CSV table of C-alpha atoms and ligand atoms in Angstrom, one decimal:
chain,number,residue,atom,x,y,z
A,1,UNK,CA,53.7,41.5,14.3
A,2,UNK,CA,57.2,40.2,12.5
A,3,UNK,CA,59.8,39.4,14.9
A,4,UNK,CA,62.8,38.3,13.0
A,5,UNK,CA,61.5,35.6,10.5
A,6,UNK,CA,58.3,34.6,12.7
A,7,UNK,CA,55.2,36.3,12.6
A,8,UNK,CA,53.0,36.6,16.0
A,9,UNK,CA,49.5,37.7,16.7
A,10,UNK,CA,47.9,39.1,19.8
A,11,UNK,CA,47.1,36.7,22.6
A,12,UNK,CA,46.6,38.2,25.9
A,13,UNK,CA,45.9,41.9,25.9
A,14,UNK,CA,47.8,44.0,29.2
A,15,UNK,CA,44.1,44.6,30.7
A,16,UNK,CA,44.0,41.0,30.9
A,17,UNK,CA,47.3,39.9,32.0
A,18,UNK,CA,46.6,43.3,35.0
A,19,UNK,CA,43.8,41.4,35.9
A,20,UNK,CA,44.8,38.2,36.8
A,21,UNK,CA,48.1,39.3,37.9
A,22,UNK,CA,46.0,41.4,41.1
A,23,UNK,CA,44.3,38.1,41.5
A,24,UNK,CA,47.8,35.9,41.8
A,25,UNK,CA,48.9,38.5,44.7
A,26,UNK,CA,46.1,38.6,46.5
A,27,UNK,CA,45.9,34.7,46.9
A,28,UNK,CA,49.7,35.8,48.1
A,29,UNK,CA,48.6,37.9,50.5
A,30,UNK,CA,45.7,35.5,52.3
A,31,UNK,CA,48.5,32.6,52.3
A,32,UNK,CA,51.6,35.1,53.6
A,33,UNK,CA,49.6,37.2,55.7
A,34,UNK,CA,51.9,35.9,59.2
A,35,UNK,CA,55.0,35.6,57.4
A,36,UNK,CA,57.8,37.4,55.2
A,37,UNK,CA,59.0,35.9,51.8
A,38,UNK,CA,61.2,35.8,49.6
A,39,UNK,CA,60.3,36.6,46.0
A,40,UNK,CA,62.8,35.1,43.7
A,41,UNK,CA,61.9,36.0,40.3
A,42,UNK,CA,63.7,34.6,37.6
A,43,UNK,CA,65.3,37.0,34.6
A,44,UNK,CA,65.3,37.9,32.4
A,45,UNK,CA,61.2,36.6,31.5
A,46,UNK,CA,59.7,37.6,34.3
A,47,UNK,CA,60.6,41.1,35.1
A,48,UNK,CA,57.7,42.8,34.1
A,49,UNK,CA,55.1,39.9,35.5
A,50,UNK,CA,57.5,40.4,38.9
A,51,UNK,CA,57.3,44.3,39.0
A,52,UNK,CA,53.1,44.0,38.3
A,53,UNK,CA,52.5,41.4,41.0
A,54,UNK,CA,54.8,42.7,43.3
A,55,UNK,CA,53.1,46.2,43.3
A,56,UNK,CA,50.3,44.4,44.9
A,57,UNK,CA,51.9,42.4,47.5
A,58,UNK,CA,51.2,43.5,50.4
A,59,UNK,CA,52.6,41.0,53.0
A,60,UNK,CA,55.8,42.3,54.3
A,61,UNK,CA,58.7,41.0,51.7
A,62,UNK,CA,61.9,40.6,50.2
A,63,UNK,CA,63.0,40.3,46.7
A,64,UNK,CA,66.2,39.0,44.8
A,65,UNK,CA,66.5,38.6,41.3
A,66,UNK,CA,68.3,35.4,40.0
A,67,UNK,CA,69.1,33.9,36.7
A,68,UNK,CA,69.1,30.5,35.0
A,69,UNK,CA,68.6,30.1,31.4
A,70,UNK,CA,67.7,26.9,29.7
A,71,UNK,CA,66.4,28.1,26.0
A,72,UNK,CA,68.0,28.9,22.6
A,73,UNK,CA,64.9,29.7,20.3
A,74,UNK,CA,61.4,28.0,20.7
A,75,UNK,CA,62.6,25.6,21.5
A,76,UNK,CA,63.9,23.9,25.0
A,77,UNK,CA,67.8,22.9,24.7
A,78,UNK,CA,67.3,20.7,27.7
A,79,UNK,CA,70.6,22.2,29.2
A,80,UNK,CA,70.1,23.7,32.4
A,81,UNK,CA,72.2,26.2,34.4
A,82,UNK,CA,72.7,26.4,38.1
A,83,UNK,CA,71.1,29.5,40.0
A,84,UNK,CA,73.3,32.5,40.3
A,85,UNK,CA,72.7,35.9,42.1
A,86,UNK,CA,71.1,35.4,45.4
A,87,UNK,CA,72.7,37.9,47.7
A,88,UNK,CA,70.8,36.6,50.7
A,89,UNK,CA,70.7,34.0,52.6
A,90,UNK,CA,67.8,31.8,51.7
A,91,UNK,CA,68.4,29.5,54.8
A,92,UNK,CA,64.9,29.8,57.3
A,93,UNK,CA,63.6,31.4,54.7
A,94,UNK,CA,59.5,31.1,52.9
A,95,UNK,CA,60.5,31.6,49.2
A,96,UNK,CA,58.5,32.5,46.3
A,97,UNK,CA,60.0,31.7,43.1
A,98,UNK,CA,58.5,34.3,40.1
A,99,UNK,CA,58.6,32.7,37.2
A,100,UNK,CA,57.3,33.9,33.4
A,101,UNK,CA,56.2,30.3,32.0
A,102,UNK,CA,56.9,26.8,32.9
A,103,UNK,CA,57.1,24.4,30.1
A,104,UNK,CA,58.4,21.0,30.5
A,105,UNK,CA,59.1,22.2,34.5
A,106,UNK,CA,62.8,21.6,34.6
A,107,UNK,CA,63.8,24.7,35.3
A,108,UNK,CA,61.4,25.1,37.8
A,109,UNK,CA,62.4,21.8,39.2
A,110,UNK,CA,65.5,22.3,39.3
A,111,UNK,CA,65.5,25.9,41.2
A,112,UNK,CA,63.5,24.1,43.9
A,113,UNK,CA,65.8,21.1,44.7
A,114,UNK,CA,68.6,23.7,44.8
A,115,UNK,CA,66.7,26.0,47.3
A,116,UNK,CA,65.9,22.6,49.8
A,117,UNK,CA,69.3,22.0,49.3
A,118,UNK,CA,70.1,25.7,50.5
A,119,UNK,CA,67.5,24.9,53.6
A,120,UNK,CA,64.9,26.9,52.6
A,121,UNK,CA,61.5,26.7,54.9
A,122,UNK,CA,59.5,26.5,52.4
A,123,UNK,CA,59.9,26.7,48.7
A,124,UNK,CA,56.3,27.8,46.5
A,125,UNK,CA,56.1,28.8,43.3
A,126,UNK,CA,54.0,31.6,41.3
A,127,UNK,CA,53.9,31.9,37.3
A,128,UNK,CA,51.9,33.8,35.3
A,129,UNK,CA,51.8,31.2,32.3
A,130,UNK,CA,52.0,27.3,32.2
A,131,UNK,CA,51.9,24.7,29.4
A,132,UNK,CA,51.0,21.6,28.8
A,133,UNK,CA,54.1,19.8,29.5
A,134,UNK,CA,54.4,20.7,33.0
A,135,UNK,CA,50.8,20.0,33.9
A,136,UNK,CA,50.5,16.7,32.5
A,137,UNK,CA,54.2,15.7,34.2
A,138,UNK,CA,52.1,17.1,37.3
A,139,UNK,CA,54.5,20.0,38.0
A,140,UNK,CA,53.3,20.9,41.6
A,141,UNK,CA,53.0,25.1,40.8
A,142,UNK,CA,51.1,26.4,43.7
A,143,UNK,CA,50.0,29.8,41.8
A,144,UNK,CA,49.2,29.6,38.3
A,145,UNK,CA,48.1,32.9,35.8
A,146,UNK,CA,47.1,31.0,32.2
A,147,UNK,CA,47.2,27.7,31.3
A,148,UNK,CA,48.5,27.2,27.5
A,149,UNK,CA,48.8,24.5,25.4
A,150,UNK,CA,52.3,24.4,23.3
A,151,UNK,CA,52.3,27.4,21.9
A,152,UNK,CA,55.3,30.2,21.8
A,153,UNK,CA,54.6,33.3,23.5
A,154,UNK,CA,56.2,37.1,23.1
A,155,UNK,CA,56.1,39.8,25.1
A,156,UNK,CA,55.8,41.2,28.7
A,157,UNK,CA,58.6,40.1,29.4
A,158,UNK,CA,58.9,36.7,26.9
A,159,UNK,CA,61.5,37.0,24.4
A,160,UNK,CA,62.3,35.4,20.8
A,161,UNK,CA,65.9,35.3,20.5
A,162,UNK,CA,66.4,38.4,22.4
A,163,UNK,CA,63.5,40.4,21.5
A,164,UNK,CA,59.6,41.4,22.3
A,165,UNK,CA,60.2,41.3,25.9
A,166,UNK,CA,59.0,45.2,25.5
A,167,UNK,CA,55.6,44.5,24.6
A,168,UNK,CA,53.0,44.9,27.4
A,169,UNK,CA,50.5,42.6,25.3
A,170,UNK,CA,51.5,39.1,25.4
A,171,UNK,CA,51.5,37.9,21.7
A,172,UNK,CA,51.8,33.8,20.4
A,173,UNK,CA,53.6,32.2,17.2
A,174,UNK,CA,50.6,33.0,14.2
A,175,UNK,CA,50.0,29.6,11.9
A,176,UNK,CA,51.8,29.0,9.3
A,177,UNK,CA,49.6,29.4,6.5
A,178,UNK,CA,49.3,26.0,4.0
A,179,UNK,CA,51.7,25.5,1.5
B,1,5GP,P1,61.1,24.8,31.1
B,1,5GP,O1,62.4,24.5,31.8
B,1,5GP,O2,59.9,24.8,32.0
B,1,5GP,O3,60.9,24.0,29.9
B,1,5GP,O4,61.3,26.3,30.5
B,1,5GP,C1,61.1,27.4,31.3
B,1,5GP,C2,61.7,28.6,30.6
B,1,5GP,O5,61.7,28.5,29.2
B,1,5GP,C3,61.0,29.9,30.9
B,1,5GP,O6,61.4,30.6,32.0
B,1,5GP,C4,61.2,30.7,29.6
B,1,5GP,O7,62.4,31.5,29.7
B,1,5GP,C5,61.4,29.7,28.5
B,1,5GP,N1,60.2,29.5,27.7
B,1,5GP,C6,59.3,28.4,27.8
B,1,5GP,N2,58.3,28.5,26.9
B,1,5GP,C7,58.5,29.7,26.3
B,1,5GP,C8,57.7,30.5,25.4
B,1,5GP,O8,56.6,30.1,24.9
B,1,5GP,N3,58.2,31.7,25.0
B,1,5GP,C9,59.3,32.2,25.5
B,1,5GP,N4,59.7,33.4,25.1
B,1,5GP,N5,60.1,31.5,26.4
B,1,5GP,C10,59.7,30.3,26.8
């Protein structure tokens, strides 16, 4: 599949990505059986992976979409953005951050000092993908989907400049063939 100048190939089919997505919420549901979170899924990546797993929490809930955006490309600008559009107040609160991927984690890092610093309860963290960055600087993810190596991913949800965030496959970049 041709997404602007790249070319991507099929990487996790939507059967797959169903699958372990039912198994991320029900590990939610043992751990948050007493309590009521806050899901706090990041756009615009994780919107579908958000909708899926959150059709199969059960635990009494809340959900707020938020934003922060740290990528131009396939590449990670380093330049991070503060979180914007909680309407609640996260204070007392057991929060749930939904994330798409982490990749080096600063994002992710990031988000979490700011919730302490908004005197969250607890702060956890679910993603359906991770890469290779994050676990080897030990990013401390308490639910993770796939673990990836370095490769660029497209679709459900994932974007390349803007686009493929329709697909309900997740694809990854194809190799360039030798010149
Ligand atoms: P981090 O701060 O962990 O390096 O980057 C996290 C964010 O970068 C993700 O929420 C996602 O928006 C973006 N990102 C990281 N890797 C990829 C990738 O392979 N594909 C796409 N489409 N976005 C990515």
């Amino acid at each position: 599949m041709k997404v602007q100048d790249l070319d991507f190939k099929k990487f996790i089919s939507a059967p797959a990505l169903s699958e372990k997505v039912r198994a991320l919420a029900q590990k939610i549901n043992q751990d948050y059986k007493d309590k009521t979170p806050v899901f706090l899924p990041i756009l615009n990546g994780s919107f579908m992976f958000a909708s899926d797993l959150l059709k199969e929490v059960k635990v009494p809930c809340r959900v707020s979409f938020v934003k922060t955006s740290s990528y131009s490309g396939t590449s990670s600008t380093g330049q991070l953005k503060t979180l914007i559009g909680h309407d609640e107040s996260l204070f007392n609160q057991h929060i749930i951050i939904v994330e798409d991927i982490v990749d080096t984690g600063l994002t992710l890092e990031k988000i979490i000092e700011e919730l302490r610093g908004l005197g969250a309860k607890s702060v956890e963290a679910v993603t359906l993908l991770r890469k290779k960055p994050a676990r080897e600087k030990k990013i401390d993810v308490k639910y993770v989907g796939f673990e990836l190596d370095e490769e660029f991913v497209l679709g459900y949800g994932l974007d390349y400049d803007g686009l493929g965030r329709n697909h309900k496959d997740l694809y990854k970049l194809a190799e360039k063939a030798p010149a």
